[in-house]
Tab-separated table of C-alpha atoms in Angstrom:
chain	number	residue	atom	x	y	z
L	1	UNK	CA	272.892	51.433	50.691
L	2	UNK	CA	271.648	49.198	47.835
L	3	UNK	CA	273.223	45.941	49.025
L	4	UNK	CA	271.502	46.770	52.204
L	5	UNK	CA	267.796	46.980	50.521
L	6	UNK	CA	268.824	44.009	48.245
L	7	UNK	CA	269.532	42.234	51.576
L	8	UNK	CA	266.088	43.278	53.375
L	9	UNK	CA	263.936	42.609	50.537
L	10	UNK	CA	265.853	39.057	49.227
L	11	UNK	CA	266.474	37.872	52.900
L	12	UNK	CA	264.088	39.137	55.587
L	13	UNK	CA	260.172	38.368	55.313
L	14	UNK	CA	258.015	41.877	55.786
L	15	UNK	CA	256.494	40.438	59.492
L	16	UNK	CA	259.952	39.701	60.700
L	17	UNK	CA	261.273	43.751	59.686
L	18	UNK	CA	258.044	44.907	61.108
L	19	UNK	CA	259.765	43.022	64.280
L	20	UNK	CA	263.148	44.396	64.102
L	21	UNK	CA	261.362	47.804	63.507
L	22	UNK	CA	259.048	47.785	66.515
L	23	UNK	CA	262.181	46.073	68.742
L	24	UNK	CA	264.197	48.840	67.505
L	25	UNK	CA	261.283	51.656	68.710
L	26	UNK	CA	260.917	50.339	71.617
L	27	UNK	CA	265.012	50.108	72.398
L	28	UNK	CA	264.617	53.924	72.047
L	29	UNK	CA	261.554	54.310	73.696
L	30	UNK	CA	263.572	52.797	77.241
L	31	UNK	CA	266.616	54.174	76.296
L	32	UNK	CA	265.126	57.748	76.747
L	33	UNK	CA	263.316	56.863	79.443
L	34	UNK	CA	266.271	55.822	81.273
L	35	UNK	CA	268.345	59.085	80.599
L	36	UNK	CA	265.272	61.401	81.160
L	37	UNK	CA	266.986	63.382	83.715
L	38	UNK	CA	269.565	64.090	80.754
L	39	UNK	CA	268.316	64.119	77.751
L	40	UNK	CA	265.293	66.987	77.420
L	41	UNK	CA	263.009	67.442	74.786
L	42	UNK	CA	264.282	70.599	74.206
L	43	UNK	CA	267.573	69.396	73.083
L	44	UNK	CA	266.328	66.720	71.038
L	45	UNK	CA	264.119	68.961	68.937
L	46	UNK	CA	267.210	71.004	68.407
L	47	UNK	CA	269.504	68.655	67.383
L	48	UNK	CA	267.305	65.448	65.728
L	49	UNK	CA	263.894	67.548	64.873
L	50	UNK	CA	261.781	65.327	67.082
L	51	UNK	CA	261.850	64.765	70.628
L	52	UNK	CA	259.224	62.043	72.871
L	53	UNK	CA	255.838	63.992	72.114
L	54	UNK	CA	256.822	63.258	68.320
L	55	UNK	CA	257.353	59.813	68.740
L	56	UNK	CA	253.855	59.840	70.824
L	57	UNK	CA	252.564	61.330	67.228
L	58	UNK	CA	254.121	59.060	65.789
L	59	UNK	CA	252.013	56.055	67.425
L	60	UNK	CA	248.757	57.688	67.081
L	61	UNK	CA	249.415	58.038	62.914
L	62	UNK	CA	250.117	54.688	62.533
L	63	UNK	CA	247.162	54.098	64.774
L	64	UNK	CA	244.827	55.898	62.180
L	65	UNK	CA	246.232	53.909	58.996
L	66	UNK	CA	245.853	50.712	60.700
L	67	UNK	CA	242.522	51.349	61.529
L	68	UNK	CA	241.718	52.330	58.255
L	69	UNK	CA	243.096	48.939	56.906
L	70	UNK	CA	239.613	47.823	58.633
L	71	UNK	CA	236.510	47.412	56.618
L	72	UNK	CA	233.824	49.220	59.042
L	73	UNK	CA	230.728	47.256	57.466
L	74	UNK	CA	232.790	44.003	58.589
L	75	UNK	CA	230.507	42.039	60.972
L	76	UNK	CA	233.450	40.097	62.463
L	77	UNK	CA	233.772	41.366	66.146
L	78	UNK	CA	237.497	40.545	66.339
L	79	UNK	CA	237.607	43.230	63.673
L	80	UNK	CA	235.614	45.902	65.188
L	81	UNK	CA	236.953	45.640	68.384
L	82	UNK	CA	240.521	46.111	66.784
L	83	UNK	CA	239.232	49.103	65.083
L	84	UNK	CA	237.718	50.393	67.688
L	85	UNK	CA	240.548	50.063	70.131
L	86	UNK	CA	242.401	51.931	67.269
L	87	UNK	CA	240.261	54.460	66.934
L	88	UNK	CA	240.166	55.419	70.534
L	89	UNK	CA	244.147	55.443	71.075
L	90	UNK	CA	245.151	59.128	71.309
L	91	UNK	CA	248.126	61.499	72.068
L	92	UNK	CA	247.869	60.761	75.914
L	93	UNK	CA	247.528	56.885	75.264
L	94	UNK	CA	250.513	57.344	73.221
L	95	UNK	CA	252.544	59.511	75.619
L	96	UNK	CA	252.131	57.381	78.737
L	97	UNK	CA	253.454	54.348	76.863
L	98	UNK	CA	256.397	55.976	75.538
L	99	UNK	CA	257.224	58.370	78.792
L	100	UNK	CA	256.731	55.050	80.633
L	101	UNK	CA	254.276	57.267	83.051
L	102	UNK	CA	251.291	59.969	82.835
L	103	UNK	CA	253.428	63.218	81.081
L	104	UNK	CA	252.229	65.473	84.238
L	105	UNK	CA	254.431	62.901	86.387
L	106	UNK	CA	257.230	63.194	84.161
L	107	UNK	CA	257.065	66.557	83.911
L	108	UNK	CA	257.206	67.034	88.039
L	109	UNK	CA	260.154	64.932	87.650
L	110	UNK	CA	262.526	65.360	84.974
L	111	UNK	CA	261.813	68.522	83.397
L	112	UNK	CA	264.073	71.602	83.289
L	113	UNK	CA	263.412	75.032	82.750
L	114	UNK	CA	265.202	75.663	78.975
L	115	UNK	CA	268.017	78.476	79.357
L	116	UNK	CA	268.029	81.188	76.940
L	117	UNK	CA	270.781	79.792	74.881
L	118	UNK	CA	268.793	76.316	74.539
L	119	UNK	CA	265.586	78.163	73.525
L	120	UNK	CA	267.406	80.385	71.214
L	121	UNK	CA	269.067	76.712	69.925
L	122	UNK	CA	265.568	75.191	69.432
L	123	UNK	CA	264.303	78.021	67.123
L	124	UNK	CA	267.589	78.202	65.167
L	125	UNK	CA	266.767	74.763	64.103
L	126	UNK	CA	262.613	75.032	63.605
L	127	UNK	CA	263.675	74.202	60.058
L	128	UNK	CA	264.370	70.416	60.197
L	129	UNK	CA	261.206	69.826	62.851
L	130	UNK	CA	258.922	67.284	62.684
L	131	UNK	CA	255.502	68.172	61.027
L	132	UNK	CA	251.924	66.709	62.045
L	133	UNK	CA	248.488	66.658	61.116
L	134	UNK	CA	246.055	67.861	64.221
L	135	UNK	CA	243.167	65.915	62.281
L	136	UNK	CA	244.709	62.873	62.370
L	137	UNK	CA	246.081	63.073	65.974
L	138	UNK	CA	242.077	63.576	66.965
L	139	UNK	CA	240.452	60.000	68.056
L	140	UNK	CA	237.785	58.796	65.252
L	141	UNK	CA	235.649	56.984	67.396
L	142	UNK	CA	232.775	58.986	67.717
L	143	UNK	CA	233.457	60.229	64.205
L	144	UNK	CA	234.169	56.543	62.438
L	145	UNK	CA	231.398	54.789	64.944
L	146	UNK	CA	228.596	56.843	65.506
L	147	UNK	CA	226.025	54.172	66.971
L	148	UNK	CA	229.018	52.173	68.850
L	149	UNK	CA	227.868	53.396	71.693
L	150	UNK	CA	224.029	52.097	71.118
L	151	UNK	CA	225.586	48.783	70.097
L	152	UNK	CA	225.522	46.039	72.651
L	153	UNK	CA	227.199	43.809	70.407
L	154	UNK	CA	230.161	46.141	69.894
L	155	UNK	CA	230.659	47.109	73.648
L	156	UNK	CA	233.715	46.156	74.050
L	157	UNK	CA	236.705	46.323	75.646
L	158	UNK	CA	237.630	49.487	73.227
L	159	UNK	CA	234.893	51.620	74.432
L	160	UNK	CA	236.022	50.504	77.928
L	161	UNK	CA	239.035	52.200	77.705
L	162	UNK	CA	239.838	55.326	80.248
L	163	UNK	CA	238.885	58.756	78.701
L	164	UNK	CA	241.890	60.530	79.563
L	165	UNK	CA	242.284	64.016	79.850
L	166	UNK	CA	244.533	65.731	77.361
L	167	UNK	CA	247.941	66.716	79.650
L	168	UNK	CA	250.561	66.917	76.901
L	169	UNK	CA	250.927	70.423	76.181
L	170	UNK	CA	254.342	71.604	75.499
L	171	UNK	CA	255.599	74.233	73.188
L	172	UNK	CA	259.016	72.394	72.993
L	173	UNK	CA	257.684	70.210	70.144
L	174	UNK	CA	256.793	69.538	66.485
L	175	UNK	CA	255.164	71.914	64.143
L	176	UNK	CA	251.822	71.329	62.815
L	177	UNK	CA	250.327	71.191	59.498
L	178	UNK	CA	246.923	71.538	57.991
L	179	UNK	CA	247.447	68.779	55.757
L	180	UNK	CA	249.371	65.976	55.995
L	181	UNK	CA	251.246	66.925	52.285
L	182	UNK	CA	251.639	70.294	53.007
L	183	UNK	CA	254.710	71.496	52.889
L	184	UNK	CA	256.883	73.132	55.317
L	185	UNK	CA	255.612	76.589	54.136
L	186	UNK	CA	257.510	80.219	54.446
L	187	UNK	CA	255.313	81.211	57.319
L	188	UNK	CA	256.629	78.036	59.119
L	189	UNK	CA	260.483	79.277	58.754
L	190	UNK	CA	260.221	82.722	59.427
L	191	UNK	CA	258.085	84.501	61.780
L	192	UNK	CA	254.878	86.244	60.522
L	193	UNK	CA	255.586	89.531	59.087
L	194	UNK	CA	252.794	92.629	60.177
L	195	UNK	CA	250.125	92.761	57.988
L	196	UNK	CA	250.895	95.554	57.110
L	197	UNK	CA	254.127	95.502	55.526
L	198	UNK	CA	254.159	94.707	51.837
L	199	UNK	CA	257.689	94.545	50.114
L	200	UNK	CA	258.635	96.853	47.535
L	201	UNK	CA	259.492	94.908	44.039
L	202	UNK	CA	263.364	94.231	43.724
L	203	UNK	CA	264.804	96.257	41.237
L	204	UNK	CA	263.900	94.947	37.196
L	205	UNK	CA	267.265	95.686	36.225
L	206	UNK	CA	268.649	93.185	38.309
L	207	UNK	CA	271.779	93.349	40.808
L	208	UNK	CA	274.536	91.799	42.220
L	209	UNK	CA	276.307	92.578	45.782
L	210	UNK	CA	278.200	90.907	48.671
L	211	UNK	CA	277.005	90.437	52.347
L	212	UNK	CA	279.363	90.422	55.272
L	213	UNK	CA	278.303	89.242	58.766
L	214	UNK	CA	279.672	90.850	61.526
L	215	UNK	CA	278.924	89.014	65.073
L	216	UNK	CA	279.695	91.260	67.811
L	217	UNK	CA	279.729	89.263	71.395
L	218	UNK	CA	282.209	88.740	74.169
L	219	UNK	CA	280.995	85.286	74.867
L	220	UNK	CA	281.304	84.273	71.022
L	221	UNK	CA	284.466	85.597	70.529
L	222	UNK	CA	285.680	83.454	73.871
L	223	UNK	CA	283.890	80.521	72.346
L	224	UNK	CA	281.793	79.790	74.738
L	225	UNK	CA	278.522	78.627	73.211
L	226	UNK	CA	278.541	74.852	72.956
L	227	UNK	CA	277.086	75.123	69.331
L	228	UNK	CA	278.835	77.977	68.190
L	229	UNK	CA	277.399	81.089	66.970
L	230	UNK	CA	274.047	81.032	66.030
L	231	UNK	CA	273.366	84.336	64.703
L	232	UNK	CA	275.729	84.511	61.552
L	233	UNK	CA	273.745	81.378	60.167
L	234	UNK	CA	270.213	82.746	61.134
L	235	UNK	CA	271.008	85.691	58.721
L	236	UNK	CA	272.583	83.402	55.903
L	237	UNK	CA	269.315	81.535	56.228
L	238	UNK	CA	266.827	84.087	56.519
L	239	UNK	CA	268.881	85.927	53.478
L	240	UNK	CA	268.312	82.955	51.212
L	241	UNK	CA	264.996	81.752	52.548
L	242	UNK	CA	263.894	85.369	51.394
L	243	UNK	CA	266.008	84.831	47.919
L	244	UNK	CA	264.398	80.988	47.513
L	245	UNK	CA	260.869	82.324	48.630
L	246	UNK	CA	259.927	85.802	46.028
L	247	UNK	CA	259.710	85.627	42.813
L	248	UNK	CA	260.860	88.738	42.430
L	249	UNK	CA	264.506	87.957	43.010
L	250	UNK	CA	265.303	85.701	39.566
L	251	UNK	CA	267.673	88.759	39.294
L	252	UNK	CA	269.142	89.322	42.306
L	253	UNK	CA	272.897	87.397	42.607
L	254	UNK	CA	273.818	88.077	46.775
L	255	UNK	CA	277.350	86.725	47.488
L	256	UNK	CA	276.930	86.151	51.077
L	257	UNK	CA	280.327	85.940	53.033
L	258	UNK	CA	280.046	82.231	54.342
L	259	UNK	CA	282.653	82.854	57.478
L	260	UNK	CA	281.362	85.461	59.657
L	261	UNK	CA	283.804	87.638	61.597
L	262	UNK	CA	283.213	87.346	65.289
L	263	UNK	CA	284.778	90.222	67.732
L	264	UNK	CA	284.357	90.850	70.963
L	265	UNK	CA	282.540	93.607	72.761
L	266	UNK	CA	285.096	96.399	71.945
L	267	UNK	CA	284.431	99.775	69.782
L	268	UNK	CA	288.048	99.516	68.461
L	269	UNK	CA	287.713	96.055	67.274
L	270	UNK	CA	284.590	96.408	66.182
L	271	UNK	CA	285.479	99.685	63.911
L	272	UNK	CA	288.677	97.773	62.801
L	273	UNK	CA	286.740	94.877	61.441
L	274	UNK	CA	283.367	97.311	59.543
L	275	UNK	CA	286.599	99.268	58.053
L	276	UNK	CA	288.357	96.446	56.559
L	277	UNK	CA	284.687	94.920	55.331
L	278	UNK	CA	284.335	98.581	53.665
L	279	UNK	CA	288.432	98.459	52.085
L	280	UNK	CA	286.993	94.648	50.793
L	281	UNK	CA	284.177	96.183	49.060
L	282	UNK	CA	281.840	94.276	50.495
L	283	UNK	CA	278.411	95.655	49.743
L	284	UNK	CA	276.180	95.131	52.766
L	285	UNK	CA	277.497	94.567	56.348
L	286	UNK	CA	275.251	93.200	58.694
L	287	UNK	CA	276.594	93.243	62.366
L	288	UNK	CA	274.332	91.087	65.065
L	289	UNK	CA	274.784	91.449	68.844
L	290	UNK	CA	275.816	94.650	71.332
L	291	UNK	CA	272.585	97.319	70.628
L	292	UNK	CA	270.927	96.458	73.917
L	293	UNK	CA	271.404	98.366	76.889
L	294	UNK	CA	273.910	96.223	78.477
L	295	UNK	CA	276.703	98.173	79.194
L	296	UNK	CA	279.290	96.571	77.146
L	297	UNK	CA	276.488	96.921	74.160
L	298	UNK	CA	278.420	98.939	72.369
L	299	UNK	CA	277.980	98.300	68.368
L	300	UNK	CA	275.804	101.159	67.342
L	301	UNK	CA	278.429	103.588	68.733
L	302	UNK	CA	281.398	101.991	67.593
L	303	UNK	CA	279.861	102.349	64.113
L	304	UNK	CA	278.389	105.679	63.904
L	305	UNK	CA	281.589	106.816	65.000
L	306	UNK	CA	283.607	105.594	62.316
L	307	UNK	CA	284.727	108.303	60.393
L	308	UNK	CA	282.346	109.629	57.450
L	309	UNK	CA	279.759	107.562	58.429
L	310	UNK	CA	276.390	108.807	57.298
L	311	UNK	CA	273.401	107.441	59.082
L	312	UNK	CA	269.778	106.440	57.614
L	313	UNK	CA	267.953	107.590	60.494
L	314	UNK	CA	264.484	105.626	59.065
L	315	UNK	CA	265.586	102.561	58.457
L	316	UNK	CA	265.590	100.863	61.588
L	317	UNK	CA	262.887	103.064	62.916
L	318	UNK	CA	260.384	101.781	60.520
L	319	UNK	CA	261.857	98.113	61.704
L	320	UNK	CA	260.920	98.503	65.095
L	321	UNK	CA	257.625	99.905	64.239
L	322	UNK	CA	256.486	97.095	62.038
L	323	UNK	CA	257.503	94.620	64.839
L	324	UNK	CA	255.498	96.550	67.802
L	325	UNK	CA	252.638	96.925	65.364
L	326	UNK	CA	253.207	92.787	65.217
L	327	UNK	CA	252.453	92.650	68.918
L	328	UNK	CA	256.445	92.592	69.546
L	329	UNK	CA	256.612	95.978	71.834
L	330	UNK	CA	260.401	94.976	72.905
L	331	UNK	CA	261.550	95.286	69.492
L	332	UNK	CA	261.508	99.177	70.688
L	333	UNK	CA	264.409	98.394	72.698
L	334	UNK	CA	267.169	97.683	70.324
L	335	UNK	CA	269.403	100.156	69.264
L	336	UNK	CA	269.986	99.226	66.275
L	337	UNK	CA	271.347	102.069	63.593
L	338	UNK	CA	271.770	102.259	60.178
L	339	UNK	CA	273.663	104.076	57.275
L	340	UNK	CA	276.816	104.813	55.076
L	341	UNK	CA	280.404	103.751	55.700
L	342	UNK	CA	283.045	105.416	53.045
L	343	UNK	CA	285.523	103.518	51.108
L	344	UNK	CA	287.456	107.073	49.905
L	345	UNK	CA	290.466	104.453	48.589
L	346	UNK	CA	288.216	102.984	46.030
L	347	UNK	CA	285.488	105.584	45.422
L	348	UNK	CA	282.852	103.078	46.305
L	349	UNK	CA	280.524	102.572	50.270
L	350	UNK	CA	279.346	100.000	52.295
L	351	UNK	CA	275.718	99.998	53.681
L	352	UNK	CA	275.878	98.751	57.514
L	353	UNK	CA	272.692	97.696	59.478
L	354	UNK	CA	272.988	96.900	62.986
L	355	UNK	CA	271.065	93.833	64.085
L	356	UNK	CA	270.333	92.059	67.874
L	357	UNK	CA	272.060	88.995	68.783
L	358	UNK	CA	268.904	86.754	68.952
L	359	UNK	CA	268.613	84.722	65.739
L	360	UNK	CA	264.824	84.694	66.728
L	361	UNK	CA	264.728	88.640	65.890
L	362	UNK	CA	266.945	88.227	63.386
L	363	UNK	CA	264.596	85.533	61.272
L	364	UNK	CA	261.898	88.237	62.517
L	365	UNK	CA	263.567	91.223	60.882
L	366	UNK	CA	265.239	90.196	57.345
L	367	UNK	CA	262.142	89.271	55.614
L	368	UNK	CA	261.288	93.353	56.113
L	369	UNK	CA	264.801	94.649	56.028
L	370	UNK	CA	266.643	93.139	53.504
L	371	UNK	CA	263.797	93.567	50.483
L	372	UNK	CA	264.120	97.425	51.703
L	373	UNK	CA	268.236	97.052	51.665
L	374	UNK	CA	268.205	95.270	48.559
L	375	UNK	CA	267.082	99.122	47.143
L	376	UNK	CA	269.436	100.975	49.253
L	377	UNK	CA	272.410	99.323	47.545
L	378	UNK	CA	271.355	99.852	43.896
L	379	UNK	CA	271.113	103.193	44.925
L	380	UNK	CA	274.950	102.761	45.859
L	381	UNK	CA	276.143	100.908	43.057
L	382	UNK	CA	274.605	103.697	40.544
């Protein structure tokens, strides 16, 4: 990597890398255009962080700094009417030159509606999106040249330019940031708890328990997701995102199982698996898929029937009531249980909370459940 800098600084001249740069952008720029039929948005946002309407961002920003490389009390018309043009360059400006057409054509033409499986892809991966500044996306014109317009002497070709009406709007896209050195806060990673949920305080005495995953789905098990599982690493990630994120948890040590066990949609197996979790002493199971109302959904019966199970009837209540109180009213619809599996063999239990497949809900539910669970197990370990 050095030799390579040495080489770029000792051998090229700054214009001719600003060359190979802006060849190289535009390379990519036709490339996607060619393959727009192929390659969506969608699945360049999941697996890159940006997709087209980034690299459309992308333009206007370094629209704005080279403006600002302007002096605005320069007389020199050249120079105005550089800034200017500058100035007024904007999203859709951007977007037409890098979609190679209007977006609203594009759209008619190449895009697809996402599947489930890509959507639940794209917000698996929200982590590693691109971030952007609204303010600086805005045009400055009327901001940076208020009497332009009063101006005959700088009527120019800039304030010429088409007014075009703002026609990228897609959700499938980069995040946004107040400020342009923000950083990618905790509200960005996870969804937005209720308001009214406050966490209780983790325990001052500190703790230290294991985590196994437990991923209950027929189509997993067969492999059939062309990324894998998704909802054994939303946990891991919403576990330590909550660990990283409070203060609260310089004592807490969580051993999280990094291989999650994947079964298929089968009480037997699925009791087979939470029992030898519970004979490994793992602390905390968390299963994720089968409590809809499918009717192969069956996790929450193959685990309140194993035997000596004792169920916390409140805990996932209170769950789904904080998420319909945060304008989620299907979180009502999961089955979800909750409660005690025996380990008589080594005097000791496992705590088992039944979660939904979607690692959406998932990033949506362990900022409330696991502070909660986090209780529930000192209570065990006493």
């Amino acid at each position: 990597m050095s030799n390579n800098n040495n080489y770029k600084k000792q051998k090229l001249s700054p214009s001719l890398i600003e060359k190979l740069e802006a060849g190289a952008f535009r390379s990519l720029c036709r490339h996607l255009s060619e393959r727009s039929d192929e390659v969506q948005n969608i699945d360049l946002m999941t697996v890159s962080g940006f997709c087209r309407n980034c690299l459309a961002k992308w333009m206007v920003v370094e629209a704005r700094n080279s403006s600002l490389l302007f002096d605005d009390s320069n007389d020199n018309r050249k120079n105005n009417d550089e800034a200017l043009l500058l100035d007024a360059f904007g999203y859709d400006e951007a977007g037409q030159y890098v979609y190679g057409c209007e977006y609203g054509e594009w759209k008619k033409r190449h895009a697809k509606k996402a599947s489930e499986e890509q959507i639940e892809q794209y917000n698996a991966s929200k982590n590693i999106h691109s971030l952007f500044d609204k303010k600086i996306l805005e045009k400055k014109v009327a901001e940076r040249w208020p009497l332009a317009a009063d101006k005959e002497a700088t009527k120019t070709e800039a304030q010429k330019m088409p007014v075009m009406a703002s026609t990228i709007s897609s959700n499938v896209c980069c995040q946004y940031v107040d400020d342009k050195d923000q950083k990618f806060s905790s509200q960005q990673q996870t969804s937005p708890l209720s308001s009214s949920f406050s966490p209780p305080p983790s325990p001052q005495d500190g703790l230290n328990f294991s985590v196994g995953i437990l991923i209950v789905s027929d189509r997993a098990y067969k492999g059939e997701y062309p990324s894998g599982d998704l909802s054994g690493p939303a946990i891991q990630n919403s576990i330590q995102h909550y660990l990283d994120n409070n203060d609260n948890n310089k004592n807490i040590i969580v051993n999280i199982k990094q291989d999650s066990i994947v079964v298929p949609d089968e009480i037997d197996q699925i009791q087979s698996k939470l029992l030898l979790l519970t004979l490994n002493k793992v602390d905390l199971i968390l299963t994720a898929g089968g409590t809809g109302f499918s009717i192969r959904d069956v996790t929450p019966e193959a685990t309140t029937s194993v035997d000596g199970f004792r169920e916390c009837y409140g805990l996932m209540s209170f769950i789904s009531n904080e998420l319909t109180k945060n304008q989620q009213p299907l979180a009502c619809l999961s089955r979800g249980k909750a409660g005690i599996i025996p380990n008589t063999a080594k005097s000791s239990a496992s705590l088992v909370c039944n979660l939904p497949g979607s690692p959406k809900a998932i990033k949506e539910i362990i900022p409330m459940l696991f502070p909660i669970l986090i209780h529930a197990i000192g209570d065990l370990q006493q």
